XYZ file of C-alpha atoms in Angstrom:
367
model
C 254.508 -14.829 16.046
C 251.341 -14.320 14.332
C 251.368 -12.711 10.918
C 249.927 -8.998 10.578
C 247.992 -9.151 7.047
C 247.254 -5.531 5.285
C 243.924 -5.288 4.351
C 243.153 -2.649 1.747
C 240.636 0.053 2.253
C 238.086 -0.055 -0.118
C 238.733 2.528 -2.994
C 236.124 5.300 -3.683
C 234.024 4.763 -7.133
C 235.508 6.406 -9.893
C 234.404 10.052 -10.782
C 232.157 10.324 -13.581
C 233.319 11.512 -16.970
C 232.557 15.141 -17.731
C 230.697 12.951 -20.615
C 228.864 10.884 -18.414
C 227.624 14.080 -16.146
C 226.394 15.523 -19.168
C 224.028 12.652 -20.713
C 222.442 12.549 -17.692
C 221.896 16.350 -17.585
C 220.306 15.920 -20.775
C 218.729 12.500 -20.214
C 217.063 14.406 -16.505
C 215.995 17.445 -18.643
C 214.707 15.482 -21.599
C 212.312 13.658 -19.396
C 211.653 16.934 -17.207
C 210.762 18.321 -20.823
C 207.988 15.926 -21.550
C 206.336 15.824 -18.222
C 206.086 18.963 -18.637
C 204.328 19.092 -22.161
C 202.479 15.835 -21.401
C 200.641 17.982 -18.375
C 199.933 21.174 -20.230
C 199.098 19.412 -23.722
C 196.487 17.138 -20.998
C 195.209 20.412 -19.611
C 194.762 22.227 -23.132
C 193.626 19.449 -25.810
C 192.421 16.252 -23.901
C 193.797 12.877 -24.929
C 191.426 9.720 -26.240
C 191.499 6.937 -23.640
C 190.657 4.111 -25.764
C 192.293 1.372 -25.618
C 193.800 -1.129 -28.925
C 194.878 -4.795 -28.927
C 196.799 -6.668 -31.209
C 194.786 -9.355 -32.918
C 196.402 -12.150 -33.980
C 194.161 -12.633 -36.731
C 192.932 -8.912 -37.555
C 195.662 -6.752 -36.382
C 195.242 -3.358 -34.441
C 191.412 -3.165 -33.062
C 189.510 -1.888 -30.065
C 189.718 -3.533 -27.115
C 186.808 -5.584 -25.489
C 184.596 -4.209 -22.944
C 185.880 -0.813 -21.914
C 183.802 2.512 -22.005
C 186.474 4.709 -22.740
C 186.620 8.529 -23.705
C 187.315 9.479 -27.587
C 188.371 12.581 -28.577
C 189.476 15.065 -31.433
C 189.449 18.069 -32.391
C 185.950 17.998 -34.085
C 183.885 15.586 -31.180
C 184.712 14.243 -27.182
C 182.133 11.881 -26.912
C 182.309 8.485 -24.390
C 182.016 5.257 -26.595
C 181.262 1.579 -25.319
C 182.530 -1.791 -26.709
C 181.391 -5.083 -25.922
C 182.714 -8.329 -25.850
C 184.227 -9.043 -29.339
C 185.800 -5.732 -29.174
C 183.769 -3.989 -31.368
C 182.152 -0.530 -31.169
C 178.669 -1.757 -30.534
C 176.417 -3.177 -27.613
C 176.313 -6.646 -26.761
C 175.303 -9.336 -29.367
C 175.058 -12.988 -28.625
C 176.153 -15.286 -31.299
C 172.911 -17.446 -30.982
C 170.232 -16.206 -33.672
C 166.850 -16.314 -32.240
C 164.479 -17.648 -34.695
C 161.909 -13.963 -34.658
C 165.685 -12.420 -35.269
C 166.502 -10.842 -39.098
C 170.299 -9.961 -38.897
C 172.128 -7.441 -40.892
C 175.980 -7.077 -39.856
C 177.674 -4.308 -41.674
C 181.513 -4.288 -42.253
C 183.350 -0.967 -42.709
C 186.152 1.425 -41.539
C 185.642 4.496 -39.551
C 182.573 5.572 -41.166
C 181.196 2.642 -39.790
C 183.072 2.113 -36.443
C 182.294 5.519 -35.945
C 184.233 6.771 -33.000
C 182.816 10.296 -33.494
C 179.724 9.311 -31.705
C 178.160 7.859 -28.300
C 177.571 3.772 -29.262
C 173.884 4.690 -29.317
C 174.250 7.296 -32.306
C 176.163 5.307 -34.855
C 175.212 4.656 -38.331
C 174.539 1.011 -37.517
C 172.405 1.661 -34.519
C 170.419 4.463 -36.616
C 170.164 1.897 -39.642
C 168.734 -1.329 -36.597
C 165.761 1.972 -35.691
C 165.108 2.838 -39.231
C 164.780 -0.613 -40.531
C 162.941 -1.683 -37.492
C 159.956 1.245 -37.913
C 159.553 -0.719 -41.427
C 159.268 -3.712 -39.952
C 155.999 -5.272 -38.584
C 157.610 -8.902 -38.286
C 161.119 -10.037 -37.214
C 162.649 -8.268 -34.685
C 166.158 -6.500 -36.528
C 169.227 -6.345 -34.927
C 172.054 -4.469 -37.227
C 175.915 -5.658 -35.880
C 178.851 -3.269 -35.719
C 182.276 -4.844 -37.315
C 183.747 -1.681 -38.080
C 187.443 -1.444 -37.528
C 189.151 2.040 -38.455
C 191.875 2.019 -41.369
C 190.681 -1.258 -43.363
C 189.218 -1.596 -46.739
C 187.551 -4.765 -48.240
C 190.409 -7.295 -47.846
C 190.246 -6.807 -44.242
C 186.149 -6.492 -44.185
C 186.674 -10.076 -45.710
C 188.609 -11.572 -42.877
C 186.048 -9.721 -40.673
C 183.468 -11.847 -42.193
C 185.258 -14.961 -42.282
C 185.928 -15.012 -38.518
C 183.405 -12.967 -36.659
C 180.660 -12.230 -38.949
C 179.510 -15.542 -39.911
C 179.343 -16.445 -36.319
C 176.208 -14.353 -35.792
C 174.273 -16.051 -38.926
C 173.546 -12.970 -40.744
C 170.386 -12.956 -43.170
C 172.371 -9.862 -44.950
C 175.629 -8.495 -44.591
C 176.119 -4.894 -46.083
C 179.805 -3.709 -47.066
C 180.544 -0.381 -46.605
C 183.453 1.137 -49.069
C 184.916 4.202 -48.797
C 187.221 4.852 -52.335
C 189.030 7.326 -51.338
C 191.092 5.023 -48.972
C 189.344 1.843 -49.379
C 190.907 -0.063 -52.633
C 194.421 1.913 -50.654
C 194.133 -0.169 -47.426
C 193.698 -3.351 -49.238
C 196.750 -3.662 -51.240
C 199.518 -4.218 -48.677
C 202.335 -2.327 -50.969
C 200.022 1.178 -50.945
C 198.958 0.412 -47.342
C 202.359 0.885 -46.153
C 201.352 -0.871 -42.605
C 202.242 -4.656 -41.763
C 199.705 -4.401 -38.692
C 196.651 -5.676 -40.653
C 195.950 -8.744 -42.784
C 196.148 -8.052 -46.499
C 195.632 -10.819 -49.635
C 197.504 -11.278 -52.451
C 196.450 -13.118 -55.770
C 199.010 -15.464 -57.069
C 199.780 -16.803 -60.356
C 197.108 -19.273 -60.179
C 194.448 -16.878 -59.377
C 194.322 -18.619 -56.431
C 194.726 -15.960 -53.019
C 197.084 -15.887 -49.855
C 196.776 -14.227 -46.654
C 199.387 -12.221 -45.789
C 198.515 -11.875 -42.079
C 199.643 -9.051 -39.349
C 203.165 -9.043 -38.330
C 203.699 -6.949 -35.227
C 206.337 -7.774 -32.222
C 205.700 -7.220 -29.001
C 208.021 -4.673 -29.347
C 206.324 -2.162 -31.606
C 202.705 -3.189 -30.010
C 204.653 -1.730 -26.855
C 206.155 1.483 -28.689
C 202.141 1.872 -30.310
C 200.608 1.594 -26.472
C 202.517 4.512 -25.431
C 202.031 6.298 -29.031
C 198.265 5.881 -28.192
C 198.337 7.143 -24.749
C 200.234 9.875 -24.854
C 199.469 13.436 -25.779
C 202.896 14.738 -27.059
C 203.206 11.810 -28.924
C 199.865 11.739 -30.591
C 201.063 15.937 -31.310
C 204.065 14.592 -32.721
C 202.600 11.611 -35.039
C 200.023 14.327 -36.568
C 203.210 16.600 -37.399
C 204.933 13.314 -39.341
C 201.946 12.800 -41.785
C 203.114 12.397 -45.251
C 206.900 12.805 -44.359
C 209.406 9.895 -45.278
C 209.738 9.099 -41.570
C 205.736 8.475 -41.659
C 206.053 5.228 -44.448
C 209.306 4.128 -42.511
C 207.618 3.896 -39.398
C 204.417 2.176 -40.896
C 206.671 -0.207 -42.525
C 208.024 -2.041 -38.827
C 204.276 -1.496 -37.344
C 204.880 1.763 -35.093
C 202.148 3.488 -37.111
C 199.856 3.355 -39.321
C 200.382 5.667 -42.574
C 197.407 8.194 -42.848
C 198.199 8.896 -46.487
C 199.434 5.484 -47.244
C 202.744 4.869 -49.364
C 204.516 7.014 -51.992
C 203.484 6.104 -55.542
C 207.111 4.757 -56.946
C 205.878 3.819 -60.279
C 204.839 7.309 -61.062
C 206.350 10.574 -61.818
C 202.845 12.148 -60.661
C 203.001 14.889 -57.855
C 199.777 14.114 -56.531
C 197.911 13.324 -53.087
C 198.688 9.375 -53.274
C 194.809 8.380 -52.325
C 193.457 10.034 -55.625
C 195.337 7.558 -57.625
C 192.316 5.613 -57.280
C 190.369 8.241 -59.831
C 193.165 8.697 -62.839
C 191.982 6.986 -65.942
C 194.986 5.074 -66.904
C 196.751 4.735 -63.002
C 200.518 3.139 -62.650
C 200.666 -0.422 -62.413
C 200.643 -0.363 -58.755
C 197.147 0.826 -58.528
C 195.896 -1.415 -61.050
C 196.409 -4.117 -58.835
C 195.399 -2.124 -55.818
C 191.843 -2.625 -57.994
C 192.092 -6.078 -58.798
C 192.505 -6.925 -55.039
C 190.115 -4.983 -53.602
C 187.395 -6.015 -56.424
C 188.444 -9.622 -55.653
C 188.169 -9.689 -52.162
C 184.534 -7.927 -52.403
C 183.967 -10.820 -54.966
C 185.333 -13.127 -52.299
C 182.857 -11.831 -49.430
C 179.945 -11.744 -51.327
C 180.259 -15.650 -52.303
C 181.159 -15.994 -48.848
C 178.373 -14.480 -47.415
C 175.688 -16.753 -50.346
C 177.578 -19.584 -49.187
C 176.075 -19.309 -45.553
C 172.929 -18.659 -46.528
C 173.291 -14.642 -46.472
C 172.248 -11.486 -49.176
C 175.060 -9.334 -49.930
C 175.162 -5.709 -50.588
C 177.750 -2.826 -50.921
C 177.144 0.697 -50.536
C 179.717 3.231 -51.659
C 180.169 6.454 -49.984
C 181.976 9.233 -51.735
C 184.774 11.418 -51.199
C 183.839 14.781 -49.393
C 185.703 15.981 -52.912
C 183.159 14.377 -54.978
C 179.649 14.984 -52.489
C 180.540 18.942 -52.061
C 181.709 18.901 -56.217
C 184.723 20.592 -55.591
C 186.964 18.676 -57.457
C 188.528 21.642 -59.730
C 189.158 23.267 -56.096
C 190.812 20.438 -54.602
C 192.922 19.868 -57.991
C 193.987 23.713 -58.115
C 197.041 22.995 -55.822
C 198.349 20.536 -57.685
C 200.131 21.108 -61.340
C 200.390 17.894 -62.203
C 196.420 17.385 -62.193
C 196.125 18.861 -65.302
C 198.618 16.220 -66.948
C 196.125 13.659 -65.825
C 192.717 12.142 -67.388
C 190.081 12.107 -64.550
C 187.538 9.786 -63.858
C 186.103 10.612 -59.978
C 183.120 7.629 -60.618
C 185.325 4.959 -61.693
C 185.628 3.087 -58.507
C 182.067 3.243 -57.888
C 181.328 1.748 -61.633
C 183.805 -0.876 -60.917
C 182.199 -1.958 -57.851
C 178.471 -1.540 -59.297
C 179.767 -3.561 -62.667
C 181.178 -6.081 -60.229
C 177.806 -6.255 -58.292
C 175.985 -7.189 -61.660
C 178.477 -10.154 -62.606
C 178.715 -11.845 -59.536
C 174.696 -10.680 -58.543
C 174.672 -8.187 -56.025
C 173.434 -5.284 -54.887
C 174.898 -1.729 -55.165
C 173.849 1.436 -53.345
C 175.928 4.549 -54.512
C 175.613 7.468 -51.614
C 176.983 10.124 -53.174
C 173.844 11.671 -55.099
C 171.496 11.098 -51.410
C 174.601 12.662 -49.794
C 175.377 15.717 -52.181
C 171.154 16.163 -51.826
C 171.281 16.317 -48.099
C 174.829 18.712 -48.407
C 172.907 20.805 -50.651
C 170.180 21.557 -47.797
C-alpha cells in the first residue's frame, strides 16, 4: 500500500512591522518630496549643465568637449570646451613656426564661466595683442580651472602647458583666495593637488584623493537643483569643512583658522600684518610654487609673468566698510597690499615680471 506523504502548503510572507510600514511611508514621501522641489526649483532658477571629471593628476575639472549651459544668479550663458577639457576652443599641441604663444593659468577669473568661450579674458587678451601685432600670428591658451591658486597653476604647467611650447606664460593670482587654495590645510579639499615643502627645502606633491564614491555623491551634487540650493545654505557651517575634508565639496570659504583666536572672514588672513603660523606657510607655499613655475617656464625656453588682481574690497576701497561687521578687525594691524608686494618682491629676485591690476581696475570702477 502506497504511502500518502503530507505536503505543506506554502505559508503566506510575514506581515510587515508597523516599523517597517512606516520607513517606507517616509522613504515614498521623502523621494515624492524632492521630485517635487527638483521640478519647481528647475522651473524657477535653472540648473548649470556642465559637466566635471575627476583628473587623476589635477583633480575636479571640466569635462572635454561638451557645450553645456552655465548658469547663476548673475549670467546663463552657453560655454564650449575642447579637447583637453578646458574652457577654450581647440588648440593643437604642434606650434607652427609664424605662431607666438601665450598660455595663461588662473582660477575662475580666468576660466571664466560667466561668459560665452568667445568673450573670455583670454580670448579678449589673443584680439588685443593681435591688433599690436604686425608679425606672428598670437594665439592666447585657456588653462583656467575654478578653485586653484598657484600650486595647482604649477601642475597645470607641468603637464599641459608645456605641451603647447609657450613663448610666455602669464599667471593670474587672485589673493583673496589664491595663497588659500594652495596650502592644503586652509584649502580644506583633498580633490586637488597641493605641495608641501619638506625639511630639506626640497617639495612633495600631495596629489588628489577622491573615491569613486564621493566623485559619485559630487555628480549628483552637480546636477541637481535642490542640492546645489542646499550646498549654498552649508557655506561656512562646520558641516561645509567636514564635507570638503572626504571630497564631497569643495569649501567656498576654505578652513577655520585653529591657530587663531581672530573672529574674522578666514580669506582675509592673507592681509593681517603679523598672521598665525598657519598662514605664514600658506605664503611660503604659494610664493614657492610661483618661484617653481617661473623657473619652469625659463627652463623651456618661455617668459614668465604674473598679474595680480585685487579683491573687489580693495578695487571699490571699501575696506573700513567691509571691516565694520567685524569687532575683532580693529584688534588687528592691516596690510591689504602685502600679498601683492610679496609677489612683486618675488618677481625681482627670481627676474620676473609683475603687473598689479588693482589701480587700472579701481580707474575703470571709478568711471
Amino acid at each position: 500500500m502506497a504511502k500518502c506523504t503530507t505536503v505543506g502548503l506554502p505559508t503566506s510572507p510575514a506581515p510587515l512591522s508597523r516599523w517597517g510600514l512606516n520607513l517606507i511611508l517616509l522613504l515614498g514621501s521623502c523621494v515624492v518630496a524632492f521630485a517635487v522641489a527638483e521640478i519647481a526649483l528647475r522651473i524657477v532658477r535653472p540648473v548649470s549643465t556642465v559637466a566635471y571629471r575627476l583628473d587623476a593628476d589635477l583633480g575636479y575639472r571640466l569635462g572635454a568637449n561638451q557645450e553645456t549651459r552655465a548658469v547663476s544668479q548673475d549670467y546663463d550663458v552657453v560655454i564650449r570646451t575642447n579637447s583637453a577639457g578646458f574652457h577654450d576652443v581647440e588648440h593643437a599641441l604642434a606650434k607652427p613656426s609664424d605662431v607666438y604663444r601665450i598660455v595663461v593659468l588662473g582660477e575662475s577669473f580666468v576660466e571664466a564661466l560667466e561668459l560665452g568661450t568667445e568673450d573670455g579674458f583670454t580670448q579678449q587678451l589673443e584680439r588685443r595683442v593681435q591688433a599690436w601685432t604686425s608679425g606672428k600670428r598670437v594665439e592666447v591658451i585657456n588653462l583656467g580651472i575654478s578653485g586653484t591658486g598657484p600650486a595647482q597653476y604649477y601642475r597645470v604647467l607641468e603637464l599641459q602647458g608645456l605641451k603647447y611650447q609657450p613663448d610666455l606664460v602669464i599667471m593670474a593670482v587672485l589673493p583673496d583666495n589664491d595663497f588659500r587654495d594652495s596650502y592644503q590645510a586652509l584649502g580644506g579639499a583633498i580633490s586637488k593637488p597641493y605641495y608641501r615643502i619638506e625639511a630639506d627645502n626640497s617639495l612633495r606633491l600631495l596629489p588628489p584623493h577622491v573615491s569613486d564614491q564621493t566623485a559619485s555623491v559630487r555628480f549628483l551634487l552637480q546636477k541637481s537643483a535642490f542640492l546645489q540650493l542646499v550646498r549654498k545654505a552649508v557655506v561656512a557651517l562646520p558641516v561645509e569643512e567636514w564635507l570638503g575634508q572626504v571630497g564631497l565639496l569643495a569649501p567656498f570659504v576654505g578652513v577655520k583658522i585653529q591657530d587663531s583666536p581672530l573672529t574674522i572672514p578666514p580669506d582675509w588672513f592673507v592681509y593681517v600684518a603679523e598672521p598665525p603660523a598657519s598662514w605664514q606657510e600658506a605664503y611660503r607655499v604659494t610664493l614657492r610654487m610661483v618661484e617653481e613655475a617661473a623657473k619652469l617656464a625659463n627652463r623651456h625656453q618661455a617668459r614668465f609673468l604674473v598679474m595680480t588682481i585685487g579683491s573687489t574690497a580693495t578695487v571699490e576701497d571699501r575696506w573700513a566698510e567691509a571691516l565694520a561687521s567685524y569687532p575683532d578687525a580693529g584688534r588687528v594691524r592691516w596690510e591689504f597690499d602685502r600679498p601683492e608686494r610679496a609677489i612683486a618682491g618675488l618677481g625681482e629676485r627670481v627676474g620676473f615680471d609683475v603687473i598689479n591690476l588693482v589701480e587700472p581696475f579701481r580707474r575703470d570702477y571709478a568711471v
